[in-house]
């Protein structure tokens, strides 16, 4: 009996040590994980977190009790030489009722806050600012319209980085241009599908200004793993300044500059087949939006050099060890190598053509 107890105790200590070391392993990693759903930074993510932890601890309690009982039964009642065959029984009605009723009660108790949370997160506050989110293979587009400061019929379009005011609810009204995607900014809320031909909504709110990282959470083709998203939450006045600046058209650069060469390449090459730019009124024959926006399926590049647009190509570039310009060179030289399946083809641009394009694009602040 003594040795049996000792081995049980040893087993318990080993399990505890394992659990503690797991916690230690998780803890430092958590601080540096951009897609950490256990680090809520806004009320909606916190609502989910508030449900997750009680359910986690209840599940842990059930796990420990059930596994503990199994281990005790295995050790204490194991077969040993000289033991008689155990008494053969059919069952125990009292026990069976008990272990049916207890889990049913636990599940019923968990169902109440779960359903409550689902309802809390399903619909946006009707007064919340609405931003359209459109999924594309493989990038997220954001459209702002009908907001204060945006003239009737005008839309601000941007890609990859969604700019929102901090400490305010923003209602993402979402759909997809091609296949099913899933918009997920773990520190601000859970996941929600983007479905072609349908509209789904996601409530977003960040307590503090900052950058919140996200990822497409539904397999959507070759470069699904390279379909990221960012939310830049900024103070309200900065947001308004950003929005009104976004309404301004791109300036026409001076002739003879690298920016001018870049613009010529853009307008006369294949870029305009997919990308739109709102140009200022001009007499250069470039025109203001030659093709209706609906005809494009690439990101709008009017403000590609904007201070918040710190990333491109589905928010995967630049990578940590390269500058924006280095990443752009790599991208423009051969997009499908960087992003498998990319609809932006290798246009066989020369190095100097790439340099001019970068100069012009970056000048569109
Ligand atoms: Cu879009 Cu995965």
PDB file of C-alpha atoms in Angstrom, residues 94-309:
ATOM      1  CA  UNK A  94     -27.192   5.265  -9.661  1.00  0.00           C
ATOM      2  CA  UNK A  95     -23.708   6.012 -11.041  1.00  0.00           C
ATOM      3  CA  UNK A  96     -24.916   6.080 -14.626  1.00  0.00           C
ATOM      4  CA  UNK A  97     -27.661   8.581 -13.849  1.00  0.00           C
ATOM      5  CA  UNK A  98     -25.152  10.668 -11.899  1.00  0.00           C
ATOM      6  CA  UNK A  99     -22.563  10.854 -14.687  1.00  0.00           C
ATOM      7  CA  UNK A 100     -25.259  11.716 -17.192  1.00  0.00           C
ATOM      8  CA  UNK A 101     -26.914  14.396 -15.091  1.00  0.00           C
ATOM      9  CA  UNK A 102     -23.709  16.138 -13.940  1.00  0.00           C
ATOM     10  CA  UNK A 103     -22.313  16.775 -17.485  1.00  0.00           C
ATOM     11  CA  UNK A 104     -25.795  17.817 -18.657  1.00  0.00           C
ATOM     12  CA  UNK A 105     -25.939  20.394 -15.832  1.00  0.00           C
ATOM     13  CA  UNK A 106     -22.409  21.632 -16.602  1.00  0.00           C
ATOM     14  CA  UNK A 107     -23.230  22.012 -20.315  1.00  0.00           C
ATOM     15  CA  UNK A 108     -26.505  23.783 -19.527  1.00  0.00           C
ATOM     16  CA  UNK A 109     -24.660  26.188 -17.218  1.00  0.00           C
ATOM     17  CA  UNK A 110     -22.020  26.912 -19.900  1.00  0.00           C
ATOM     18  CA  UNK A 111     -24.693  27.354 -22.576  1.00  0.00           C
ATOM     19  CA  UNK A 112     -26.145  30.434 -20.862  1.00  0.00           C
ATOM     20  CA  UNK A 113     -23.071  32.715 -21.118  1.00  0.00           C
ATOM     21  CA  UNK A 114     -22.144  31.146 -24.479  1.00  0.00           C
ATOM     22  CA  UNK A 115     -25.455  32.031 -26.132  1.00  0.00           C
ATOM     23  CA  UNK A 116     -25.361  35.444 -24.443  1.00  0.00           C
ATOM     24  CA  UNK A 117     -21.880  36.098 -25.913  1.00  0.00           C
ATOM     25  CA  UNK A 118     -22.950  34.978 -29.383  1.00  0.00           C
ATOM     26  CA  UNK A 119     -25.905  37.389 -29.279  1.00  0.00           C
ATOM     27  CA  UNK A 120     -23.729  40.212 -27.908  1.00  0.00           C
ATOM     28  CA  UNK A 121     -21.322  39.890 -30.830  1.00  0.00           C
ATOM     29  CA  UNK A 122     -23.740  39.155 -33.674  1.00  0.00           C
ATOM     30  CA  UNK A 123     -25.063  42.631 -34.406  1.00  0.00           C
ATOM     31  CA  UNK A 124     -23.290  45.969 -34.575  1.00  0.00           C
ATOM     32  CA  UNK A 125     -24.447  48.997 -32.636  1.00  0.00           C
ATOM     33  CA  UNK A 126     -26.643  50.818 -35.198  1.00  0.00           C
ATOM     34  CA  UNK A 127     -24.745  54.051 -34.459  1.00  0.00           C
ATOM     35  CA  UNK A 128     -21.323  52.479 -35.094  1.00  0.00           C
ATOM     36  CA  UNK A 129     -19.227  53.693 -38.021  1.00  0.00           C
ATOM     37  CA  UNK A 130     -19.475  51.236 -40.906  1.00  0.00           C
ATOM     38  CA  UNK A 131     -16.528  50.173 -43.039  1.00  0.00           C
ATOM     39  CA  UNK A 132     -16.903  47.752 -45.918  1.00  0.00           C
ATOM     40  CA  UNK A 133     -14.439  44.867 -45.946  1.00  0.00           C
ATOM     41  CA  UNK A 134     -14.100  42.937 -49.205  1.00  0.00           C
ATOM     42  CA  UNK A 135     -12.072  39.762 -49.456  1.00  0.00           C
ATOM     43  CA  UNK A 136     -10.008  39.110 -52.576  1.00  0.00           C
ATOM     44  CA  UNK A 137      -7.513  36.393 -53.426  1.00  0.00           C
ATOM     45  CA  UNK A 138      -5.308  37.335 -51.466  1.00  0.00           C
ATOM     46  CA  UNK A 139      -5.831  40.687 -49.811  1.00  0.00           C
ATOM     47  CA  UNK A 140      -8.456  42.644 -47.915  1.00  0.00           C
ATOM     48  CA  UNK A 141     -10.007  45.793 -49.332  1.00  0.00           C
ATOM     49  CA  UNK A 142     -11.622  48.486 -47.155  1.00  0.00           C
ATOM     50  CA  UNK A 143     -14.163  51.045 -48.352  1.00  0.00           C
ATOM     51  CA  UNK A 144     -15.393  54.072 -46.444  1.00  0.00           C
ATOM     52  CA  UNK A 145     -18.536  55.875 -47.576  1.00  0.00           C
ATOM     53  CA  UNK A 146     -21.558  57.620 -46.091  1.00  0.00           C
ATOM     54  CA  UNK A 147     -19.451  58.931 -43.207  1.00  0.00           C
ATOM     55  CA  UNK A 148     -19.237  62.473 -41.943  1.00  0.00           C
ATOM     56  CA  UNK A 149     -16.752  64.323 -44.143  1.00  0.00           C
ATOM     57  CA  UNK A 150     -17.213  62.064 -47.180  1.00  0.00           C
ATOM     58  CA  UNK A 151     -19.302  63.768 -49.894  1.00  0.00           C
ATOM     59  CA  UNK A 152     -22.368  61.901 -51.149  1.00  0.00           C
ATOM     60  CA  UNK A 153     -21.479  59.305 -53.768  1.00  0.00           C
ATOM     61  CA  UNK A 154     -17.746  59.321 -52.965  1.00  0.00           C
ATOM     62  CA  UNK A 155     -15.873  56.381 -51.553  1.00  0.00           C
ATOM     63  CA  UNK A 156     -12.448  56.080 -49.964  1.00  0.00           C
ATOM     64  CA  UNK A 157     -10.784  52.817 -50.940  1.00  0.00           C
ATOM     65  CA  UNK A 158      -7.713  51.318 -49.403  1.00  0.00           C
ATOM     66  CA  UNK A 159      -6.124  47.918 -48.920  1.00  0.00           C
ATOM     67  CA  UNK A 160      -4.379  45.733 -46.349  1.00  0.00           C
ATOM     68  CA  UNK A 161      -4.373  48.273 -43.500  1.00  0.00           C
ATOM     69  CA  UNK A 162      -7.772  49.248 -42.122  1.00  0.00           C
ATOM     70  CA  UNK A 163      -7.600  52.640 -40.422  1.00  0.00           C
ATOM     71  CA  UNK A 164     -10.135  53.117 -37.626  1.00  0.00           C
ATOM     72  CA  UNK A 165     -10.621  55.555 -34.760  1.00  0.00           C
ATOM     73  CA  UNK A 166      -9.473  54.100 -31.428  1.00  0.00           C
ATOM     74  CA  UNK A 167     -11.879  53.519 -28.539  1.00  0.00           C
ATOM     75  CA  UNK A 168     -14.955  53.530 -30.799  1.00  0.00           C
ATOM     76  CA  UNK A 169     -16.991  50.706 -32.217  1.00  0.00           C
ATOM     77  CA  UNK A 170     -16.455  50.133 -35.934  1.00  0.00           C
ATOM     78  CA  UNK A 171     -18.824  47.854 -37.792  1.00  0.00           C
ATOM     79  CA  UNK A 172     -17.069  45.866 -40.503  1.00  0.00           C
ATOM     80  CA  UNK A 173     -19.658  45.062 -43.183  1.00  0.00           C
ATOM     81  CA  UNK A 174     -18.084  42.237 -45.101  1.00  0.00           C
ATOM     82  CA  UNK A 175     -18.372  40.289 -48.325  1.00  0.00           C
ATOM     83  CA  UNK A 176     -16.084  38.532 -50.778  1.00  0.00           C
ATOM     84  CA  UNK A 177     -15.187  39.143 -54.397  1.00  0.00           C
ATOM     85  CA  UNK A 178     -14.307  35.521 -55.174  1.00  0.00           C
ATOM     86  CA  UNK A 179     -14.156  32.657 -52.665  1.00  0.00           C
ATOM     87  CA  UNK A 180     -14.930  32.443 -48.959  1.00  0.00           C
ATOM     88  CA  UNK A 181     -12.422  34.295 -46.774  1.00  0.00           C
ATOM     89  CA  UNK A 182     -12.429  34.948 -43.043  1.00  0.00           C
ATOM     90  CA  UNK A 183     -11.495  38.208 -41.359  1.00  0.00           C
ATOM     91  CA  UNK A 184      -9.748  37.695 -38.051  1.00  0.00           C
ATOM     92  CA  UNK A 185      -8.114  40.334 -35.861  1.00  0.00           C
ATOM     93  CA  UNK A 186      -7.576  38.214 -32.730  1.00  0.00           C
ATOM     94  CA  UNK A 187      -6.916  41.064 -30.311  1.00  0.00           C
ATOM     95  CA  UNK A 188     -10.119  42.870 -31.353  1.00  0.00           C
ATOM     96  CA  UNK A 189     -12.676  40.097 -31.940  1.00  0.00           C
ATOM     97  CA  UNK A 190     -13.185  36.536 -33.118  1.00  0.00           C
ATOM     98  CA  UNK A 191     -13.402  35.286 -36.713  1.00  0.00           C
ATOM     99  CA  UNK A 192     -16.157  35.987 -39.201  1.00  0.00           C
ATOM    100  CA  UNK A 193     -16.643  34.661 -42.732  1.00  0.00           C
ATOM    101  CA  UNK A 194     -16.629  36.806 -45.879  1.00  0.00           C
ATOM    102  CA  UNK A 195     -19.031  35.095 -48.253  1.00  0.00           C
ATOM    103  CA  UNK A 196     -19.556  36.004 -51.933  1.00  0.00           C
ATOM    104  CA  UNK A 197     -23.033  37.442 -52.472  1.00  0.00           C
ATOM    105  CA  UNK A 198     -23.713  37.732 -48.754  1.00  0.00           C
ATOM    106  CA  UNK A 199     -23.142  40.346 -46.094  1.00  0.00           C
ATOM    107  CA  UNK A 200     -21.714  39.530 -42.684  1.00  0.00           C
ATOM    108  CA  UNK A 201     -20.825  41.978 -39.934  1.00  0.00           C
ATOM    109  CA  UNK A 202     -18.031  42.044 -37.379  1.00  0.00           C
ATOM    110  CA  UNK A 203     -17.784  44.429 -34.439  1.00  0.00           C
ATOM    111  CA  UNK A 204     -14.329  45.900 -33.953  1.00  0.00           C
ATOM    112  CA  UNK A 205     -13.042  48.168 -31.238  1.00  0.00           C
ATOM    113  CA  UNK A 206      -9.559  48.868 -29.927  1.00  0.00           C
ATOM    114  CA  UNK A 207      -9.080  50.407 -26.483  1.00  0.00           C
ATOM    115  CA  UNK A 208      -5.874  52.170 -27.445  1.00  0.00           C
ATOM    116  CA  UNK A 209      -4.290  53.504 -30.627  1.00  0.00           C
ATOM    117  CA  UNK A 210      -1.973  50.927 -32.129  1.00  0.00           C
ATOM    118  CA  UNK A 211      -1.513  48.301 -34.816  1.00  0.00           C
ATOM    119  CA  UNK A 212      -3.530  45.115 -34.551  1.00  0.00           C
ATOM    120  CA  UNK A 213      -2.569  42.195 -36.744  1.00  0.00           C
ATOM    121  CA  UNK A 214      -4.871  39.739 -38.400  1.00  0.00           C
ATOM    122  CA  UNK A 215      -5.042  36.924 -40.881  1.00  0.00           C
ATOM    123  CA  UNK A 216      -7.489  35.328 -43.267  1.00  0.00           C
ATOM    124  CA  UNK A 217      -8.757  32.356 -41.300  1.00  0.00           C
ATOM    125  CA  UNK A 218     -10.334  30.277 -44.059  1.00  0.00           C
ATOM    126  CA  UNK A 219      -8.419  28.341 -46.681  1.00  0.00           C
ATOM    127  CA  UNK A 220      -8.994  30.385 -49.837  1.00  0.00           C
ATOM    128  CA  UNK A 221      -6.479  29.093 -52.359  1.00  0.00           C
ATOM    129  CA  UNK A 222      -2.759  29.026 -53.053  1.00  0.00           C
ATOM    130  CA  UNK A 223      -1.698  32.086 -51.076  1.00  0.00           C
ATOM    131  CA  UNK A 224      -4.156  31.792 -48.186  1.00  0.00           C
ATOM    132  CA  UNK A 225      -1.218  31.669 -45.783  1.00  0.00           C
ATOM    133  CA  UNK A 226      -0.022  34.974 -47.272  1.00  0.00           C
ATOM    134  CA  UNK A 227      -3.314  36.798 -46.777  1.00  0.00           C
ATOM    135  CA  UNK A 228      -2.854  38.992 -43.757  1.00  0.00           C
ATOM    136  CA  UNK A 229      -4.562  42.101 -42.464  1.00  0.00           C
ATOM    137  CA  UNK A 230      -3.729  45.008 -40.203  1.00  0.00           C
ATOM    138  CA  UNK A 231      -5.916  47.408 -38.297  1.00  0.00           C
ATOM    139  CA  UNK A 232      -4.401  50.785 -37.452  1.00  0.00           C
ATOM    140  CA  UNK A 233      -6.381  52.344 -34.610  1.00  0.00           C
ATOM    141  CA  UNK A 234      -5.649  56.064 -34.348  1.00  0.00           C
ATOM    142  CA  UNK A 235      -7.046  58.920 -32.245  1.00  0.00           C
ATOM    143  CA  UNK A 236     -10.290  60.400 -33.655  1.00  0.00           C
ATOM    144  CA  UNK A 237      -8.738  63.696 -34.940  1.00  0.00           C
ATOM    145  CA  UNK A 238      -6.002  61.740 -36.773  1.00  0.00           C
ATOM    146  CA  UNK A 239      -8.621  59.469 -38.265  1.00  0.00           C
ATOM    147  CA  UNK A 240     -10.595  62.430 -39.598  1.00  0.00           C
ATOM    148  CA  UNK A 241      -7.433  63.994 -41.028  1.00  0.00           C
ATOM    149  CA  UNK A 242      -6.561  60.672 -42.676  1.00  0.00           C
ATOM    150  CA  UNK A 243     -10.041  60.323 -44.154  1.00  0.00           C
ATOM    151  CA  UNK A 244     -10.154  63.824 -45.622  1.00  0.00           C
ATOM    152  CA  UNK A 245      -6.666  63.363 -47.073  1.00  0.00           C
ATOM    153  CA  UNK A 246      -7.760  60.095 -48.666  1.00  0.00           C
ATOM    154  CA  UNK A 247     -10.444  62.007 -50.569  1.00  0.00           C
ATOM    155  CA  UNK A 248      -7.810  64.063 -52.333  1.00  0.00           C
ATOM    156  CA  UNK A 249      -6.675  62.868 -55.749  1.00  0.00           C
ATOM    157  CA  UNK A 250      -3.120  61.878 -56.581  1.00  0.00           C
ATOM    158  CA  UNK A 251      -1.031  64.784 -57.919  1.00  0.00           C
ATOM    159  CA  UNK A 252       0.505  64.678 -61.389  1.00  0.00           C
ATOM    160  CA  UNK A 253       4.303  64.768 -60.979  1.00  0.00           C
ATOM    161  CA  UNK A 254       6.527  67.140 -62.898  1.00  0.00           C
ATOM    162  CA  UNK A 255       7.689  66.020 -66.311  1.00  0.00           C
ATOM    163  CA  UNK A 256      11.194  64.626 -66.483  1.00  0.00           C
ATOM    164  CA  UNK A 257      11.255  63.321 -62.911  1.00  0.00           C
ATOM    165  CA  UNK A 258      11.496  59.605 -62.021  1.00  0.00           C
ATOM    166  CA  UNK A 259       7.957  59.967 -60.583  1.00  0.00           C
ATOM    167  CA  UNK A 260       6.757  61.165 -64.009  1.00  0.00           C
ATOM    168  CA  UNK A 261       8.366  58.157 -65.687  1.00  0.00           C
ATOM    169  CA  UNK A 262       6.707  55.883 -63.154  1.00  0.00           C
ATOM    170  CA  UNK A 263       3.319  57.446 -63.812  1.00  0.00           C
ATOM    171  CA  UNK A 264       3.764  57.004 -67.588  1.00  0.00           C
ATOM    172  CA  UNK A 265       4.598  53.337 -67.082  1.00  0.00           C
ATOM    173  CA  UNK A 266       1.572  52.901 -64.849  1.00  0.00           C
ATOM    174  CA  UNK A 267      -0.870  54.566 -67.220  1.00  0.00           C
ATOM    175  CA  UNK A 268       0.498  53.185 -70.485  1.00  0.00           C
ATOM    176  CA  UNK A 269       1.384  49.723 -69.207  1.00  0.00           C
ATOM    177  CA  UNK A 270      -0.720  46.893 -67.875  1.00  0.00           C
ATOM    178  CA  UNK A 271      -1.033  48.255 -64.319  1.00  0.00           C
ATOM    179  CA  UNK A 272      -4.255  50.174 -65.050  1.00  0.00           C
ATOM    180  CA  UNK A 273      -5.994  46.978 -66.088  1.00  0.00           C
ATOM    181  CA  UNK A 274      -6.329  46.082 -62.415  1.00  0.00           C
ATOM    182  CA  UNK A 275      -5.309  49.074 -60.309  1.00  0.00           C
ATOM    183  CA  UNK A 276      -7.127  52.368 -60.011  1.00  0.00           C
ATOM    184  CA  UNK A 277      -5.781  55.785 -59.072  1.00  0.00           C
ATOM    185  CA  UNK A 278      -7.818  58.968 -58.697  1.00  0.00           C
ATOM    186  CA  UNK A 279      -5.815  61.652 -60.494  1.00  0.00           C
ATOM    187  CA  UNK A 280      -6.227  65.365 -60.048  1.00  0.00           C
ATOM    188  CA  UNK A 281      -7.904  67.231 -62.880  1.00  0.00           C
ATOM    189  CA  UNK A 282      -5.286  67.718 -65.546  1.00  0.00           C
ATOM    190  CA  UNK A 283      -4.638  68.453 -69.166  1.00  0.00           C
ATOM    191  CA  UNK A 284      -2.164  65.604 -69.612  1.00  0.00           C
ATOM    192  CA  UNK A 285      -4.710  63.229 -71.083  1.00  0.00           C
ATOM    193  CA  UNK A 286      -4.508  60.981 -68.057  1.00  0.00           C
ATOM    194  CA  UNK A 287      -8.017  61.728 -66.894  1.00  0.00           C
ATOM    195  CA  UNK A 288      -9.797  61.128 -63.651  1.00  0.00           C
ATOM    196  CA  UNK A 289     -10.541  57.433 -63.258  1.00  0.00           C
ATOM    197  CA  UNK A 290     -10.588  56.290 -66.870  1.00  0.00           C
ATOM    198  CA  UNK A 291     -12.387  53.085 -65.967  1.00  0.00           C
ATOM    199  CA  UNK A 292     -15.157  52.722 -63.362  1.00  0.00           C
ATOM    200  CA  UNK A 293     -13.818  51.416 -60.063  1.00  0.00           C
ATOM    201  CA  UNK A 294     -16.045  48.316 -60.248  1.00  0.00           C
ATOM    202  CA  UNK A 295     -14.024  47.120 -63.217  1.00  0.00           C
ATOM    203  CA  UNK A 296     -10.845  46.820 -61.158  1.00  0.00           C
ATOM    204  CA  UNK A 297      -9.909  43.897 -58.989  1.00  0.00           C
ATOM    205  CA  UNK A 298      -6.548  45.085 -57.690  1.00  0.00           C
ATOM    206  CA  UNK A 299      -5.976  47.466 -54.779  1.00  0.00           C
ATOM    207  CA  UNK A 300      -6.601  51.184 -55.293  1.00  0.00           C
ATOM    208  CA  UNK A 301      -3.201  52.911 -55.324  1.00  0.00           C
ATOM    209  CA  UNK A 302      -4.227  56.581 -55.008  1.00  0.00           C
ATOM    210  CA  UNK A 303      -2.558  56.893 -51.583  1.00  0.00           C
ATOM    211  CA  UNK A 304      -0.089  54.023 -51.734  1.00  0.00           C
ATOM    212  CA  UNK A 305       2.532  56.171 -49.948  1.00  0.00           C
ATOM    213  CA  UNK A 306       0.180  56.989 -47.059  1.00  0.00           C
ATOM    214  CA  UNK A 307       1.785  56.911 -43.589  1.00  0.00           C
ATOM    215  CA  UNK A 308      -0.490  54.100 -42.381  1.00  0.00           C
ATOM    216  CA  UNK A 309      -0.061  52.002 -45.517  1.00  0.00           C
TER     217      UNK A 309
END
